[in-house]
XYZ file of N, CA and C in Angstrom:
483
model
N -7.937 4.564 -22.131
C -8.160 5.514 -21.238
C -6.972 6.345 -20.994
N -7.340 7.546 -20.577
C -6.020 8.585 -20.366
C -5.215 7.975 -19.176
N -4.128 8.586 -19.133
C -3.421 8.217 -17.984
C -2.559 9.432 -17.556
N -2.165 9.578 -16.324
C -1.177 10.671 -15.787
C -0.326 10.053 -14.776
N 0.861 10.667 -14.891
C 1.963 9.982 -14.016
C 2.716 11.139 -13.584
N 3.081 11.113 -12.198
C 3.579 12.212 -11.549
C 4.617 11.801 -10.582
N 5.717 12.687 -10.235
C 6.411 12.277 -9.125
C 5.974 13.612 -7.796
N 5.762 12.679 -6.748
C 5.491 13.534 -5.690
C 6.487 14.024 -4.852
N 6.823 15.407 -4.246
C 7.996 15.732 -3.583
C 7.297 15.885 -2.354
N 6.295 16.676 -1.922
C 5.720 16.988 -0.610
C 4.192 16.409 -0.664
N 4.206 15.278 0.034
C 3.132 14.326 -0.186
C 1.787 15.069 0.126
N 1.584 15.593 1.287
C 0.112 16.074 1.870
C -0.331 17.299 0.861
N 0.561 18.236 0.497
C 0.539 19.364 -0.248
C 0.000 18.999 -1.731
N 0.964 18.338 -2.044
C 0.848 17.901 -3.727
C -0.299 16.893 -3.842
N -0.682 16.069 -3.065
C -1.792 15.256 -3.112
C -3.081 16.094 -3.162
N -3.281 17.303 -2.442
C -4.372 18.315 -2.612
C -4.187 18.870 -3.938
N -3.331 19.313 -4.395
C -3.186 19.935 -5.742
C -3.398 18.833 -6.778
N -3.492 17.594 -6.580
C -3.750 16.676 -7.759
C -5.147 16.495 -7.713
N -6.019 16.808 -6.882
C -7.205 16.254 -6.673
C -7.892 16.771 -8.081
N -7.764 18.120 -8.324
C -8.683 18.393 -9.734
C -8.482 17.903 -10.756
N -7.386 17.103 -10.871
C -6.885 16.459 -12.148
C -7.773 15.287 -12.295
N -7.977 14.735 -11.300
C -9.020 13.448 -11.076
C -10.119 13.337 -11.985
N -10.658 14.723 -11.670
C -11.918 14.578 -12.603
C -11.961 14.373 -14.278
N -10.561 14.732 -14.737
C -10.470 14.536 -16.171
C -9.568 13.187 -16.385
N -8.840 12.653 -15.516
C -8.018 11.510 -15.778
C -8.704 10.367 -15.293
N -8.411 9.064 -16.108
C -9.059 7.743 -15.708
C -8.186 7.085 -15.120
N -6.745 7.450 -15.231
C -5.800 6.542 -14.596
C -4.817 7.608 -14.128
N -4.313 7.377 -12.697
C -3.350 8.034 -12.065
C -2.453 6.946 -11.354
N -1.068 7.285 -11.578
C 0.093 6.704 -11.051
C 0.650 7.779 -10.144
N 1.385 7.325 -8.808
C 2.222 8.346 -8.068
C 3.423 7.479 -7.680
N 4.493 7.941 -8.066
C 5.710 7.497 -7.504
C 6.195 8.912 -6.693
N 6.877 8.468 -5.543
C 7.247 9.317 -4.580
C 8.888 9.616 -4.516
N 9.567 10.680 -4.446
C 11.056 10.971 -4.582
C 11.581 10.166 -3.262
N 12.746 9.906 -3.404
C 13.395 9.266 -2.398
C 13.930 10.066 -1.290
N 13.701 9.449 -0.022
C 14.032 10.506 1.298
C 12.929 11.253 1.413
N 11.453 11.034 1.208
C 10.525 11.665 1.728
C 10.392 11.708 3.285
N 10.056 12.531 3.870
C 10.051 12.252 5.319
C 8.497 12.590 5.827
N 7.829 12.399 7.108
C 6.746 12.623 7.487
C 5.873 11.377 7.594
N 4.712 11.786 7.727
C 3.519 10.610 8.164
C 2.686 10.423 6.663
N 2.022 9.449 6.750
C 1.241 8.867 5.682
C 0.018 9.696 5.696
N -0.038 10.392 4.710
C -1.359 11.422 4.721
C -2.742 10.459 4.556
N -3.549 11.160 5.350
C -4.980 10.516 5.128
C -5.688 10.932 3.890
N -5.389 12.205 3.338
C -5.793 12.617 2.165
C -5.400 11.650 0.950
N -4.773 10.613 1.207
C -4.485 9.554 0.191
C -6.035 9.088 -0.354
N -7.019 8.988 0.741
C -8.187 8.503 0.343
C -8.973 9.297 -0.791
N -8.633 10.372 -1.068
C -9.341 11.291 -1.955
C -9.038 10.951 -3.375
N -7.996 10.232 -3.531
C -7.279 10.012 -4.991
C -8.122 8.521 -5.503
N -9.275 8.436 -5.417
C -10.083 7.236 -5.745
C -9.739 6.573 -7.132
N -9.130 7.421 -8.016
C -8.702 6.901 -9.294
C -7.427 6.298 -9.276
N -6.692 6.349 -8.190
C -5.362 5.933 -8.100
C -5.198 4.512 -8.577
N -4.403 4.092 -9.333
C -4.044 2.617 -9.483
C -2.818 2.028 -9.207
N -1.904 3.080 -8.851
C -0.409 2.355 -8.520
C 0.182 3.644 -7.708
N 0.802 3.099 -6.501
C 1.257 3.952 -5.311
C 2.404 3.300 -5.067
N 3.716 3.847 -5.314
C 4.930 3.571 -4.876
C 5.608 4.413 -4.013
N 5.531 4.301 -2.592
C 6.103 5.149 -1.619
C 7.389 4.472 -1.195
N 8.066 3.610 -1.507
C 8.926 2.670 -0.809
C 10.239 3.600 -0.856
N 10.990 3.020 0.205
C 12.499 3.661 0.479
C 12.434 4.777 0.598
N 11.508 5.298 1.608
C 11.372 6.538 2.294
C 11.649 6.770 3.700
N 11.326 7.627 4.252
C 11.241 7.761 5.741
C 10.061 8.310 6.290
N 9.147 7.456 5.791
C 7.816 7.791 6.258
C 7.255 7.006 7.495
N 6.608 7.492 8.446
C 6.465 7.065 9.572
C 4.910 7.245 9.778
N 4.563 6.971 11.287
C 3.092 7.040 11.750
C 2.355 5.752 11.150
N 1.295 5.730 11.311
C 0.254 4.697 10.887
C -0.127 4.677 9.232
N -0.482 3.520 8.798
C -1.252 3.396 7.430
C -2.633 3.720 7.781
N -3.281 4.809 7.397
C -4.792 4.997 7.597
C -5.559 4.309 6.824
N -6.704 4.153 7.445
C -7.721 3.181 7.000
C -8.392 3.987 5.621
N -8.189 5.262 5.274
C -8.553 5.366 4.166
C -7.761 5.039 2.917
N -6.825 4.190 3.310
C -6.119 3.482 2.043
C -7.060 2.511 1.449
N -8.167 1.990 2.320
C -9.293 1.135 1.735
C -10.343 1.769 0.578
N -10.082 3.207 0.436
C -10.959 3.955 -0.402
C -10.537 3.737 -1.775
N -9.348 3.106 -2.103
C -8.830 3.191 -3.201
C -8.958 1.983 -4.110
N -10.253 1.919 -4.644
C -10.735 0.569 -5.150
C -10.213 0.221 -6.440
N -9.430 1.181 -7.109
C -8.849 0.698 -8.702
C -7.110 0.668 -8.351
N -6.698 0.767 -7.076
C -5.411 0.244 -6.825
C -4.962 -1.123 -7.366
N -4.146 -1.230 -8.036
C -3.568 -2.706 -8.370
C -2.080 -2.628 -7.730
N -1.299 -1.763 -7.177
C -0.044 -1.709 -6.869
C -0.154 -0.931 -5.346
N 0.387 -1.300 -4.471
C 0.590 -0.805 -3.383
C 1.934 -1.042 -2.663
N 3.106 -0.334 -2.922
C 4.466 -0.539 -2.602
C 4.872 0.437 -1.562
N 4.906 0.129 -0.257
C 5.529 1.031 0.971
C 6.496 0.476 1.532
N 7.307 -0.262 0.798
C 8.406 -1.083 1.645
C 9.583 -0.328 2.105
N 10.287 -0.561 3.083
C 11.396 0.369 3.671
C 11.062 1.526 3.965
N 10.158 1.664 4.874
C 9.814 2.859 5.488
C 9.942 2.744 7.206
N 8.935 3.464 7.667
C 8.859 3.281 9.285
C 7.620 3.549 9.758
N 6.603 2.851 8.642
C 5.241 2.752 9.098
C 5.006 1.799 10.123
N 4.357 2.333 11.285
C 3.981 1.468 12.253
C 2.280 1.059 12.726
N 2.046 0.530 13.569
C 0.675 0.234 13.869
C 0.235 -1.292 13.141
N -0.976 -1.263 13.255
C -1.502 -2.589 12.406
C -1.554 -2.298 11.248
N -1.925 -3.276 10.220
C -2.504 -3.167 9.089
C -3.657 -3.156 8.751
N -4.195 -2.195 8.140
C -5.768 -1.764 8.146
C -6.327 -2.817 7.471
N -7.387 -3.435 8.090
C -8.257 -4.512 7.536
C -8.877 -3.835 6.093
N -9.076 -2.561 6.088
C -9.550 -2.251 4.883
C -9.118 -2.434 3.377
N -7.582 -2.802 3.694
C -6.917 -3.275 2.362
C -7.472 -4.578 1.843
N -7.917 -5.231 2.580
C -8.520 -6.498 1.965
C -9.867 -6.277 1.061
N -10.188 -4.934 1.341
C -11.494 -4.692 0.426
C -11.026 -4.098 -1.162
N -9.887 -3.994 -1.307
C -9.258 -3.736 -2.759
C -9.285 -4.628 -3.525
N -10.441 -4.568 -4.295
C -10.701 -5.782 -5.369
C -9.578 -5.978 -6.552
N -8.693 -4.909 -6.907
C -8.026 -5.074 -8.064
C -6.439 -4.929 -7.515
N -6.013 -5.134 -6.095
C -4.704 -5.341 -5.731
C -4.029 -6.546 -6.253
N -3.077 -6.238 -6.972
C -2.065 -7.493 -7.352
C -0.910 -7.427 -6.281
N -0.231 -6.539 -6.349
C 0.876 -6.291 -5.540
C 0.953 -5.602 -4.298
N 1.144 -6.115 -3.330
C 1.134 -5.420 -1.751
C 2.430 -5.717 -1.165
N 3.120 -4.755 -1.122
C 4.365 -4.857 -0.526
C 4.744 -3.824 0.758
N 4.561 -4.338 1.934
C 4.481 -3.646 3.265
C 5.703 -4.079 4.078
N 6.914 -4.620 3.365
C 7.971 -5.345 4.120
C 8.932 -3.948 4.580
N 9.774 -4.541 5.374
C 10.569 -3.587 6.285
C 10.156 -2.281 6.558
N 8.981 -2.419 7.483
C 8.334 -1.186 8.155
C 8.433 -1.766 9.611
N 7.565 -1.244 10.526
C 7.277 -1.622 11.689
C 5.779 -2.114 12.357
N 5.165 -2.720 11.236
C 3.857 -3.162 11.425
C 3.992 -4.155 12.597
N 2.845 -4.255 13.456
C 2.775 -5.358 14.366
C 1.340 -5.767 14.461
N 1.086 -6.776 15.445
C -0.244 -7.251 15.407
C -0.473 -8.485 14.443
N -1.884 -8.894 14.277
C -1.858 -10.112 13.516
C -2.027 -9.621 12.054
N -1.857 -10.576 11.079
C -2.096 -10.438 9.777
C -3.357 -10.191 9.454
N -4.262 -9.418 9.063
C -5.700 -9.359 8.714
C -6.201 -10.195 8.084
N -7.157 -11.077 8.378
C -7.863 -12.058 7.700
C -8.377 -11.547 6.457
N -8.547 -10.497 6.258
C -9.353 -9.761 5.198
C -8.421 -9.937 3.923
N -7.031 -10.006 4.144
C -6.397 -9.957 3.020
C -6.650 -11.262 2.199
N -7.178 -12.024 2.745
C -7.654 -13.435 1.949
C -8.564 -13.029 0.870
N -9.147 -11.650 0.886
C -10.144 -11.424 -0.154
C -9.366 -10.869 -1.426
N -8.298 -10.758 -1.242
C -7.529 -10.007 -2.535
C -7.148 -11.165 -3.429
N -8.429 -11.628 -4.185
C -8.204 -12.663 -5.096
C -7.202 -12.575 -6.250
N -6.975 -11.278 -6.777
C -6.078 -11.190 -7.931
C -4.432 -10.917 -7.184
N -4.254 -11.091 -5.995
C -3.205 -10.743 -5.329
C -1.859 -11.822 -5.974
N -0.659 -11.222 -6.309
C 0.347 -11.934 -7.007
C 1.372 -11.934 -6.104
N 1.769 -10.553 -5.489
C 2.848 -10.552 -4.751
C 2.532 -9.915 -3.296
N 2.677 -10.888 -2.113
C 2.655 -10.205 -0.983
C 3.808 -10.437 0.093
N 4.224 -9.111 0.550
C 5.653 -9.020 1.020
C 5.181 -8.320 2.429
N 5.255 -9.222 3.253
C 4.976 -8.758 4.766
C 6.255 -8.919 5.705
N 7.569 -9.158 5.075
C 9.031 -9.458 5.778
C 9.311 -8.330 6.717
N 10.253 -8.669 7.679
C 10.848 -7.794 8.391
C 9.618 -6.613 8.848
N 8.788 -7.123 9.772
C 8.033 -6.265 10.660
C 8.015 -7.221 11.843
N 7.082 -6.438 12.707
C 6.729 -7.509 14.147
C 5.631 -8.039 13.857
N 5.010 -8.419 13.039
C 3.748 -9.040 13.077
C 3.858 -10.444 13.881
N 2.609 -10.647 14.604
C 2.613 -11.684 15.274
C 1.460 -12.647 15.183
N 1.136 -13.839 15.848
C 0.162 -14.950 15.966
C 0.367 -15.670 14.800
N -0.844 -16.342 14.483
C -0.912 -17.321 13.133
C -1.234 -16.401 11.882
N -0.562 -17.076 10.969
C -1.085 -16.672 9.404
C -2.677 -17.238 9.495
N -3.461 -16.166 8.784
C -4.817 -16.556 9.012
C -5.015 -17.558 7.731
N -5.866 -18.458 8.133
C -6.299 -19.517 6.910
C -6.612 -18.823 5.687
N -7.292 -17.855 5.614
C -7.734 -17.095 4.357
C -6.577 -17.080 3.378
N -5.380 -16.787 3.657
C -4.285 -16.227 2.877
C -4.193 -17.984 1.995
N -4.624 -18.903 2.108
C -4.582 -20.178 1.634
C -5.377 -20.222 0.388
N -6.575 -19.315 0.316
C -7.176 -19.039 -0.977
C -6.525 -18.340 -1.874
N -5.649 -17.598 -1.708
C -4.914 -16.719 -2.696
C -4.209 -17.447 -3.782
N -4.942 -17.914 -4.755
C -4.373 -18.791 -5.896
C -3.770 -18.045 -6.634
N -3.711 -16.592 -7.217
C -3.042 -16.035 -7.972
C -1.454 -15.866 -7.384
N -1.274 -15.917 -6.142
C 0.000 -15.799 -5.326
C 1.109 -16.277 -5.984
N 2.340 -15.645 -6.402
C 3.394 -16.289 -6.876
C 4.824 -16.043 -5.925
N 4.450 -14.901 -5.310
C 5.425 -14.668 -4.121
C 4.870 -14.335 -2.686
N 5.351 -14.814 -1.767
C 4.963 -14.677 -0.411
C 6.127 -14.244 0.513
N 6.554 -13.252 1.231
C 7.574 -12.822 1.933
C 7.116 -12.670 3.326
N 7.352 -13.598 4.037
C 6.772 -13.320 5.575
C 7.977 -13.507 6.596
N 9.466 -13.600 6.268
C 10.194 -13.730 6.963
C 10.575 -12.363 8.016
N 11.040 -13.020 9.470
C 11.564 -11.865 10.184
C 10.261 -11.360 10.737
N 9.505 -12.005 11.178
C 8.221 -11.650 11.954
C 8.260 -12.595 13.068
N 7.114 -12.291 13.880
C 6.846 -13.407 14.899
C 5.751 -14.338 14.734
N 5.539 -14.431 13.483
C 4.574 -15.408 12.828
C 4.574 -16.721 13.245
N 3.680 -17.563 13.738
C 3.492 -19.077 14.152
C 2.804 -19.969 13.305
N 3.006 -21.201 13.427
C 2.079 -22.302 12.734
C 2.506 -22.534 11.381
N 1.603 -23.035 10.539
C 2.282 -23.548 9.198
C 1.238 -22.855 8.398
N 2.019 -22.772 7.059
C 1.229 -22.027 6.052
C -0.139 -22.668 5.619
N -1.104 -21.865 5.244
C -2.494 -22.590 4.948
C -2.512 -23.196 3.807
């Protein structure tokens, strides 16, 4: 398959410019320059052929939109070290190809969605250094491909499933 890789400097405007390319390309990877500021754009949901998204180590705030769940080809989602807040969208649990989910060092709060247990290909789950609370869902115990689990520095209780 064809592939396209780019570096995005202004996320919302650049994502809108990338949309016409997706009709030609089968694979898309997005890496974002360091020190990007702003909120996470809902338009990311339009990039349905996206398979790799690394927006780590930036200054992104706001919440992670539920439209992230539209990226069914996504295998890597790396949003570490930002200021993203709110709850982790349950829609992430519907991403069948996800292997790397890195949401550590943000401001996520609330429970860990039970839907994350649907990510049967997940190898790396990093939720460390947020303010997640309650018990870890038992569905996480079914992630048999998991090789790395980072949960430190949260308010999680109980034992690992």
